[in-house]
GROMACS .gro file of C-alpha atoms in nm:
model
  230
    1MET     CA    1  -0.134   0.524   1.872
    2PRO     CA    2  -0.415   0.734   1.712
    3PHE     CA    3  -0.598   0.467   1.515
    4THR     CA    4  -0.921   0.318   1.651
    5LEU     CA    5  -1.208   0.094   1.546
    6ALA     CA    6  -1.469   0.362   1.610
    7SER     CA    7  -1.636   0.303   1.274
    8ARG     CA    8  -1.684  -0.068   1.218
    9THR     CA    9  -1.805  -0.216   0.893
   10ALA     CA   10  -2.123  -0.415   0.942
   11GLY     CA   11  -2.064  -0.787   0.905
   12GLN     CA   12  -1.685  -0.758   0.906
   13ALA     CA   13  -1.501  -0.980   1.153
   14ALA     CA   14  -1.326  -0.811   1.443
   15SER     CA   15  -0.995  -0.971   1.340
   16ASP     CA   16  -1.028  -0.814   0.993
   17GLN     CA   17  -1.095  -0.473   1.146
   18VAL     CA   18  -0.797  -0.507   1.379
   19TYR     CA   19  -0.575  -0.628   1.093
   20LEU     CA   20  -0.663  -0.328   0.878
   21ALA     CA   21  -0.608  -0.083   1.164
   22LEU     CA   22  -0.271  -0.230   1.260
   23ARG     CA   23  -0.156  -0.259   0.899
   24ALA     CA   24  -0.242   0.107   0.841
   25GLY     CA   25  -0.053   0.202   1.157
   26ILE     CA   26   0.256   0.012   1.042
   27VAL     CA   27   0.248   0.142   0.685
   28SER     CA   28   0.212   0.502   0.806
   29ALA     CA   29   0.488   0.450   1.067
   30GLU     CA   30   0.250   0.547   1.347
   31LEU     CA   31   0.361   0.208   1.474
   32ALA     CA   32   0.727   0.270   1.409
   33PRO     CA   33   0.971   0.006   1.284
   34GLY     CA   34   1.124  -0.177   1.577
   35ARG     CA   35   0.839  -0.101   1.816
   36LYS     CA   36   0.734  -0.378   2.053
   37LEU     CA   37   0.361  -0.453   2.036
   38SER     CA   38   0.160  -0.558   2.338
   39GLU     CA   39  -0.152  -0.765   2.272
   40ASN     CA   40  -0.311  -0.625   2.589
   41GLU     CA   41  -0.235  -0.266   2.493
   42LEU     CA   42  -0.363  -0.312   2.140
   43ALA     CA   43  -0.679  -0.485   2.261
   44ASP     CA   44  -0.750  -0.206   2.511
   45ARG     CA   45  -0.683   0.067   2.256
   46LEU     CA   46  -0.901  -0.092   1.989
   47GLY     CA   47  -1.178  -0.205   2.222
   48VAL     CA   48  -1.159  -0.576   2.140
   49SER     CA   49  -1.046  -0.895   2.312
   50ARG     CA   50  -0.696  -1.031   2.268
   51THR     CA   51  -0.813  -1.305   2.028
   52PRO     CA   52  -0.872  -1.083   1.720
   53VAL     CA   53  -0.549  -0.897   1.798
   54ARG     CA   54  -0.356  -1.223   1.805
   55GLU     CA   55  -0.518  -1.336   1.479
   56ALA     CA   56  -0.437  -1.004   1.313
   57LEU     CA   57  -0.074  -1.021   1.426
   58VAL     CA   58  -0.037  -1.366   1.270
   59ARG     CA   59  -0.160  -1.225   0.937
   60LEU     CA   60   0.084  -0.935   0.966
   61ARG     CA   61   0.364  -1.180   1.043
   62ASP     CA   62   0.282  -1.365   0.721
   63GLU     CA   63   0.318  -1.031   0.537
   64ARG     CA   64   0.654  -0.974   0.712
   65LEU     CA   65   0.525  -0.657   0.879
   66VAL     CA   66   0.572  -0.793   1.230
   67ALA     CA   67   0.808  -1.049   1.381
   68ILE     CA   68   0.687  -1.276   1.660
   69VAL     CA   69   0.993  -1.370   1.866
   70PRO     CA   70   0.947  -1.648   2.124
   71GLN     CA   71   1.015  -1.532   2.483
   72LEU     CA   72   1.068  -1.173   2.368
   73GLY     CA   73   0.741  -1.058   2.210
   74THR     CA   74   0.605  -0.914   1.888
   75PHE     CA   75   0.783  -0.633   1.706
   76VAL     CA   76   0.716  -0.415   1.402
   77THR     CA   77   0.976  -0.519   1.148
   78LEU     CA   78   1.228  -0.281   1.001
   79ILE     CA   79   1.175  -0.205   0.633
   80SER     CA   80   1.351  -0.465   0.424
   81GLU     CA   81   1.481  -0.369   0.081
   82ASP     CA   82   1.455  -0.735  -0.016
   83GLY     CA   83   1.090  -0.722   0.093
   84VAL     CA   84   1.038  -0.410  -0.115
   85ALA     CA   85   1.195  -0.575  -0.420
   86ASP     CA   86   0.984  -0.889  -0.371
   87ALA     CA   87   0.666  -0.681  -0.345
   88ALA     CA   88   0.756  -0.480  -0.655
   89PHE     CA   89   0.818  -0.803  -0.849
   90VAL     CA   90   0.486  -0.956  -0.748
   91ARG     CA   91   0.291  -0.639  -0.808
   92GLU     CA   92   0.442  -0.579  -1.151
   93ALA     CA   93   0.374  -0.938  -1.257
   94LEU     CA   94   0.007  -0.901  -1.166
   95GLU     CA   95  -0.075  -0.541  -1.249
   96TRP     CA   96   0.077  -0.509  -1.594
   97ALA     CA   97  -0.156  -0.783  -1.713
   98ALA     CA   98  -0.449  -0.609  -1.544
   99ALA     CA   99  -0.357  -0.281  -1.714
  100ARG     CA  100  -0.354  -0.450  -2.057
  101LEU     CA  101  -0.700  -0.596  -2.004
  102ALA     CA  102  -0.836  -0.273  -1.859
  103ALA     CA  103  -0.725  -0.088  -2.172
  104ALA     CA  104  -0.908  -0.342  -2.388
  105ARG     CA  105  -1.227  -0.346  -2.181
  106ALA     CA  106  -1.277  -0.003  -2.021
  107ARG     CA  107  -1.617   0.159  -2.087
  108PRO     CA  108  -1.696   0.532  -2.083
  109ASP     CA  109  -1.846   0.520  -1.732
  110ALA     CA  110  -1.537   0.347  -1.599
  111LEU     CA  111  -1.311   0.602  -1.767
  112ALA     CA  112  -1.511   0.878  -1.602
  113ASP     CA  113  -1.440   0.717  -1.263
  114LEU     CA  114  -1.068   0.709  -1.339
  115GLN     CA  115  -1.069   1.074  -1.447
  116ALA     CA  116  -1.255   1.171  -1.128
  117ASN     CA  117  -0.989   0.992  -0.926
  118LEU     CA  118  -0.715   1.182  -1.109
  119ALA     CA  119  -0.889   1.514  -1.043
  120ALA     CA  120  -0.902   1.429  -0.673
  121GLN     CA  121  -0.532   1.336  -0.684
  122HIS     CA  122  -0.451   1.681  -0.823
  123ARG     CA  123  -0.638   1.843  -0.534
  124ALA     CA  124  -0.465   1.623  -0.277
  125ARG     CA  125  -0.126   1.701  -0.434
  126ASP     CA  126  -0.189   2.076  -0.425
  127ALA     CA  127  -0.304   2.055  -0.062
  128GLU     CA  128  -0.018   1.821   0.031
  129ASP     CA  129  -0.281   1.591   0.178
  130PHE     CA  130  -0.070   1.278   0.195
  131GLU     CA  131  -0.326   1.053   0.358
  132THR     CA  132  -0.592   1.130   0.098
  133PHE     CA  133  -0.343   1.094  -0.186
  134ASP     CA  134  -0.233   0.754  -0.056
  135ARG     CA  135  -0.596   0.637  -0.048
  136LEU     CA  136  -0.663   0.766  -0.400
  137ASP     CA  137  -0.350   0.592  -0.530
  138ASP     CA  138  -0.474   0.260  -0.391
  139GLU     CA  139  -0.822   0.321  -0.530
  140LEU     CA  140  -0.688   0.388  -0.880
  141HIS     CA  141  -0.491   0.065  -0.891
  142HIS     CA  142  -0.781  -0.128  -0.741
  143ARG     CA  143  -1.019   0.014  -1.001
  144LEU     CA  144  -0.788  -0.086  -1.286
  145ALA     CA  145  -0.780  -0.443  -1.155
  146GLU     CA  146  -1.160  -0.442  -1.139
  147LEU     CA  147  -1.179  -0.317  -1.498
  148SER     CA  148  -0.957  -0.602  -1.612
  149GLY     CA  149  -1.216  -0.848  -1.486
  150HIS     CA  150  -0.960  -1.001  -1.249
  151GLU     CA  151  -0.988  -0.819  -0.916
  152ILE     CA  152  -0.790  -1.107  -0.765
  153ALA     CA  153  -0.479  -0.937  -0.906
  154TRP     CA  154  -0.533  -0.651  -0.662
  155VAL     CA  155  -0.610  -0.883  -0.370
  156LEU     CA  156  -0.293  -1.086  -0.424
  157ALA     CA  157  -0.076  -0.779  -0.483
  158ARG     CA  158  -0.198  -0.626  -0.156
  159ARG     CA  159  -0.092  -0.936   0.039
  160ALA     CA  160   0.265  -0.902  -0.085
  161ASN     CA  161   0.280  -0.525  -0.079
  162GLY     CA  162   0.349  -0.438   0.285
  163HIS     CA  163   0.711  -0.322   0.263
  164LEU     CA  164   0.649  -0.144  -0.066
  165ASP     CA  165   0.352   0.037   0.087
  166ARG     CA  166   0.576   0.154   0.372
  167VAL     CA  167   0.833   0.296   0.131
  168ARG     CA  168   0.563   0.462  -0.077
  169ARG     CA  169   0.415   0.626   0.231
  170LEU     CA  170   0.756   0.755   0.342
  171SER     CA  171   0.811   0.894  -0.007
  172LEU     CA  172   0.495   1.105  -0.015
  173PRO     CA  173   0.643   1.415   0.158
  174GLU     CA  174   0.961   1.405  -0.054
  175PRO     CA  175   0.993   1.705  -0.290
  176GLY     CA  176   0.866   1.620  -0.637
  177TYR     CA  177   0.725   1.281  -0.546
  178LEU     CA  178   0.355   1.368  -0.556
  179ALA     CA  179   0.394   1.555  -0.883
  180GLN     CA  180   0.570   1.258  -1.041
  181MET     CA  181   0.304   1.018  -0.915
  182VAL     CA  182   0.020   1.229  -1.057
  183ALA     CA  183   0.200   1.259  -1.392
  184GLU     CA  184   0.253   0.883  -1.413
  185HIS     CA  185  -0.105   0.807  -1.313
  186THR     CA  186  -0.225   1.054  -1.577
  187ASP     CA  187  -0.018   0.883  -1.848
  188LEU     CA  188  -0.143   0.541  -1.736
  189VAL     CA  189  -0.509   0.644  -1.746
  190ALA     CA  190  -0.455   0.808  -2.085
  191ALA     CA  191  -0.324   0.478  -2.225
  192VAL     CA  192  -0.625   0.291  -2.084
  193ALA     CA  193  -0.863   0.555  -2.223
  194ALA     CA  194  -0.698   0.525  -2.564
  195GLY     CA  195  -0.760   0.150  -2.562
  196ASP     CA  196  -0.385   0.085  -2.608
  197PRO     CA  197  -0.285  -0.231  -2.416
  198ASP     CA  198   0.085  -0.205  -2.507
  199ALA     CA  199   0.110   0.152  -2.379
  200ALA     CA  200  -0.091   0.070  -2.067
  201GLU     CA  201   0.143  -0.219  -1.987
  202ALA     CA  202   0.456  -0.009  -2.044
  203ARG     CA  203   0.332   0.276  -1.830
  204MET     CA  204   0.226   0.045  -1.550
  205ARG     CA  205   0.566  -0.127  -1.549
  206HIS     CA  206   0.748   0.207  -1.540
  207HIS     CA  207   0.522   0.340  -1.267
  208LEU     CA  208   0.565   0.041  -1.037
  209ARG     CA  209   0.944   0.051  -1.075
  210MET     CA  210   0.956   0.419  -0.983
  211VAL     CA  211   0.932   0.360  -0.609
  212LEU     CA  212   1.255   0.160  -0.608
  213GLY     CA  213   1.441   0.466  -0.732
  214TRP     CA  214   1.355   0.655  -0.415
  215LEU     CA  215   1.505   0.395  -0.179
  216PRO     CA  216   1.858   0.540  -0.147
  217ALA     CA  217   1.731   0.886  -0.048
  218LEU     CA  218   1.478   0.742   0.195
  219ARG     CA  219   1.742   0.526   0.357
  220VAL     CA  220   1.957   0.834   0.416
  221ALA     CA  221   1.662   1.034   0.551
  222HIS     CA  222   1.526   0.753   0.774
  223PRO     CA  223   1.810   0.512   0.853
  224GLU     CA  224   1.641   0.398   1.173
  225TYR     CA  225   1.349   0.257   0.970
  226PHE     CA  226   1.555   0.022   0.753
  227ASP     CA  227   1.708  -0.319   0.808
  228ALA     CA  228   2.084  -0.263   0.815
  229GLY     CA  229   2.138  -0.615   0.679
  230ASP     CA  230   1.982  -0.542   0.338
   0.00000   0.00000   0.00000
């Protein structure tokens, strides 16, 4: 388990730090689906007491990323296609509206930030730097929510997004995926820059539905990661 809390954010609660570290480990599959999690092991690895670990696991249970089974323990959940579909539904409902408002409100300095993000995405794509690309993808969507004036859309989408994030992360090494993502982000930013709310909404909807199209191939490539009941 390579993640640590070596760099803590001043003023941030230990349970928040642990939650973010564990969530990142689950999304990246460093904590693989089906793995049993030990509170003692996690506390030792992260250099905290068991209390923030327990609090973080409860939050992850609420996001359906772990299952706490009485008498058996806590396990990383398998990826649920129903969970992915639910996350996609919630995210689309929130982010298309944010994209419309961002297109109506974006200022030149904000557009420069978006273009800088896209340039960094191109570099990450060319280097096949999946971790950096994943971070830039999140930052782009977060920035669009900020530009809409309703950052809460990003906060709420993130809470529902666990299974979708896992699928997106698995998709990153797939041939053609990064190129498609960069192209769709470029079209989305172009619509925002043009001040065209209708186009921004349409491109956001299309973009968020794209991930679902990769599910069959991912299920074949990683059958051990998916819930067989879906």
